Short mmCIF file of C-alpha atoms in Angstrom, two decimals:
data_model
loop_
_atom_site.label_atom_id
_atom_site.label_comp_id
_atom_site.label_asym_id
_atom_site.label_seq_id
_atom_site.Cartn_x
_atom_site.Cartn_y
_atom_site.Cartn_z
CA LEU A 6 -9.85 16.80 5.27
CA PRO A 7 -10.01 13.81 7.68
CA GLN A 8 -13.70 14.02 7.92
CA LEU A 9 -14.09 13.02 4.26
CA GLN A 10 -11.92 9.78 4.21
CA ARG A 11 -13.73 6.81 2.80
CA SER A 12 -12.60 4.49 5.66
CA VAL A 13 -15.98 4.62 7.36
CA GLU A 14 -18.17 1.75 8.50
CA PRO A 15 -20.59 0.41 5.80
CA ALA A 16 -23.70 1.26 7.85
CA LEU A 17 -22.52 4.89 8.26
CA LEU A 18 -21.67 5.07 4.53
CA ARG A 19 -25.18 3.93 3.66
CA SER A 20 -26.61 6.80 5.87
CA VAL A 21 -24.76 9.49 3.94
CA GLN A 22 -27.27 11.42 1.91
CA HIS A 23 -26.86 11.85 -1.75
CA TRP A 24 -27.44 15.08 -3.62
CA SER A 25 -27.86 15.78 -7.34
CA ILE A 26 -25.40 17.84 -9.31
CA SER A 27 -27.89 20.87 -9.37
CA THR A 28 -28.52 20.61 -5.69
CA LEU A 29 -24.70 20.70 -5.08
CA ARG A 30 -24.38 23.84 -7.19
CA ASP A 31 -27.33 25.58 -5.40
CA GLN A 32 -25.89 24.63 -2.04
CA VAL A 33 -22.38 25.95 -3.10
CA HIS A 34 -23.79 29.30 -4.14
CA ALA A 35 -26.07 29.62 -1.16
CA HIS A 36 -22.76 29.17 0.99
CA HIS A 37 -24.07 25.91 2.76
CA VAL A 38 -21.00 23.90 1.74
CA ALA A 39 -17.95 23.92 4.10
CA LYS A 40 -15.49 21.57 2.15
CA VAL A 41 -15.53 19.26 -0.94
CA ALA A 42 -13.34 16.27 -1.65
CA PHE A 43 -13.09 14.90 -5.15
CA HIS A 44 -12.69 11.07 -5.55
CA ALA A 45 -9.44 10.31 -7.37
CA SER A 46 -11.43 8.73 -10.17
CA VAL A 47 -13.48 12.08 -10.57
CA ASP A 48 -16.71 9.98 -10.54
CA ALA A 49 -18.15 11.39 -7.30
CA VAL A 50 -17.42 14.09 -4.59
CA GLU A 51 -17.89 14.08 -0.86
CA VAL A 52 -19.43 17.26 0.47
CA LEU A 53 -19.24 18.48 4.03
CA ASP A 54 -21.90 21.00 4.71
CA VAL A 55 -21.90 23.68 7.31
CA ASN A 56 -23.97 21.51 9.67
CA GLY A 57 -21.14 18.97 9.63
CA LEU A 58 -23.11 16.33 7.50
CA THR A 59 -21.48 14.51 4.78
CA ARG A 60 -23.24 14.19 1.43
CA GLN A 61 -22.15 12.35 -1.68
CA VAL A 62 -22.66 13.60 -5.08
CA GLU A 63 -22.03 11.39 -8.18
CA ILE A 64 -20.62 13.42 -10.93
CA PHE A 65 -19.21 12.70 -14.49
CA PRO A 66 -15.63 13.88 -15.20
CA ALA A 67 -16.62 16.47 -17.73
CA PHE A 68 -18.54 18.31 -14.93
CA ALA A 69 -15.43 18.67 -12.66
CA PRO A 70 -14.15 21.89 -14.14
CA THR A 71 -17.53 23.53 -13.83
CA LEU A 72 -17.69 22.36 -10.19
CA ILE A 73 -14.25 23.64 -9.52
CA SER A 74 -15.05 27.10 -10.99
CA ASP A 75 -18.14 27.23 -8.65
CA LEU A 76 -16.07 26.20 -5.62
CA ARG A 77 -13.33 28.81 -6.40
CA ALA A 78 -15.94 31.51 -7.00
CA GLU A 79 -17.48 30.91 -3.62
CA SER A 80 -14.13 30.27 -1.83
CA VAL A 81 -15.03 26.76 -0.90
CA PRO A 82 -11.94 24.68 -0.05
CA PHE A 83 -11.56 21.48 -2.02
CA CYS A 84 -9.06 18.57 -2.46
CA VAL A 85 -8.57 15.21 -4.13
CA MET A 86 -8.94 12.28 -1.85
CA PRO A 87 -6.27 9.74 -1.87
CA THR A 88 -7.03 6.32 -3.19
CA ALA A 89 -7.64 3.54 -0.67
CA ASP A 90 -4.44 1.70 0.42
CA THR A 91 -4.72 -1.69 -1.21
CA SER A 92 -1.24 -2.92 -0.73
CA SER A 93 -2.05 -5.23 2.08
CA SER A 94 -4.90 -6.98 0.04
CA PHE A 95 -2.48 -7.04 -2.97
CA LEU A 96 0.15 -8.84 -1.00
CA ILE A 97 -2.27 -11.37 0.37
CA GLY A 98 -3.49 -12.06 -3.09
CA ALA A 99 0.04 -12.35 -4.45
CA LEU A 100 0.96 -14.76 -1.68
CA ALA A 101 -1.99 -16.91 -2.18
CA ASN A 102 -1.51 -16.90 -5.93
CA SER A 103 2.20 -17.92 -5.46
CA ILE A 104 1.25 -20.77 -3.01
CA ILE A 105 -1.45 -22.12 -5.29
CA LEU A 106 0.95 -21.99 -8.32
CA THR A 107 3.75 -23.81 -6.30
CA LEU A 108 1.30 -26.53 -5.27
CA ILE A 109 0.23 -27.05 -9.00
CA VAL A 110 3.83 -27.28 -10.17
CA VAL A 111 4.78 -29.89 -7.31
CA THR A 112 1.60 -31.88 -8.24
CA LEU A 113 2.61 -31.90 -11.94
CA ILE A 114 6.20 -32.98 -10.94
CA ASN A 115 4.70 -35.69 -8.71
CA MET A 116 2.41 -36.84 -11.59
CA ALA A 117 5.51 -37.11 -13.82
CA GLY A 118 7.10 -39.34 -11.23
CA MET A 119 9.97 -36.88 -10.59
CA LEU A 120 9.15 -35.79 -7.16
CA PRO A 121 11.81 -37.97 -5.51
CA MET A 122 14.47 -36.45 -7.79
CA LEU A 123 13.27 -32.95 -7.07
CA ILE A 124 13.48 -33.63 -3.21
CA TRP A 125 17.01 -35.10 -3.65
CA GLY A 126 18.08 -32.15 -5.78
CA CYS A 127 16.77 -29.70 -3.22
CA THR A 128 18.52 -31.66 -0.49
CA VAL A 129 21.94 -31.44 -2.33
CA VAL A 130 21.60 -27.75 -3.17
CA GLY A 131 20.45 -26.97 0.54
CA TYR A 132 23.53 -28.87 1.79
CA GLY A 133 25.83 -27.00 -0.65
CA LEU A 134 24.32 -23.61 0.60
CA TYR A 135 24.90 -24.75 4.11
CA VAL A 136 28.56 -25.60 3.49
CA LEU A 137 29.12 -22.20 1.69
CA ALA A 138 27.47 -20.34 4.62
CA ALA A 139 29.70 -22.13 7.08
CA GLU A 140 32.86 -21.30 4.99
CA LEU A 141 31.86 -17.73 4.72
CA ASP A 142 31.13 -17.45 8.45
CA ALA A 143 34.58 -18.92 9.16
CA MET A 144 36.28 -16.39 6.79
CA ILE A 145 34.45 -13.55 8.30
CA SER A 146 35.34 -14.62 11.85
CA GLU A 147 38.93 -14.99 10.79
CA ALA A 148 39.12 -11.55 9.22
CA ALA A 149 37.42 -9.98 12.32
CA SER A 150 39.92 -11.53 14.56
CA ALA A 151 42.77 -10.31 12.33
CA VAL A 152 41.30 -6.84 12.44
CA ARG A 153 40.99 -6.88 16.22
CA GLU A 154 44.53 -8.11 16.76
CA THR A 155 45.85 -5.43 14.38
CA CYS A 156 43.88 -2.78 16.33
CA ARG A 157 45.31 -4.03 19.64
CA ASN A 158 48.90 -4.06 18.35
CA TRP A 159 48.47 -0.51 16.97
CA THR A 160 46.92 0.74 20.27
CA HIS A 161 49.71 -0.88 22.26
CA ARG A 162 52.35 0.70 19.98
CA SER A 163 50.86 4.12 20.22
CA ARG A 164 50.89 3.97 24.14
CA GLN A 165 54.62 3.26 24.23
#
């Protein structure tokens, strides 16, 4: 039900008319409701009426089975809306949190007078990782050359 997604403009969202539960049930039984989408939290439903207008009805979770019975009795299609995707906002928040905590730790290390030792240690570890990467690169290049040479010799022998 793409018409019932909550990713609408705030002004448009404010223009959505609200119905009471009794109005919703009356409209369902009068065949004026085309589709219904339950919020994942079951605290409200979005209703698309036969005129194409979207209505919002706040419900309580205990009312959901009654509403589902009414919708099934009148053959009104319904679904549960997916929750809004918050993964990008979660990642931004986690990134900001990690940056702030890193700055706090560096500030505490500096206040303890150990920042020069931290920088020196990072330099030594970084250089060690650089040397390790260079050695691995040389080993991989040597192995690739050996495999290439073996393949050439094998191909040359098979042609003779």
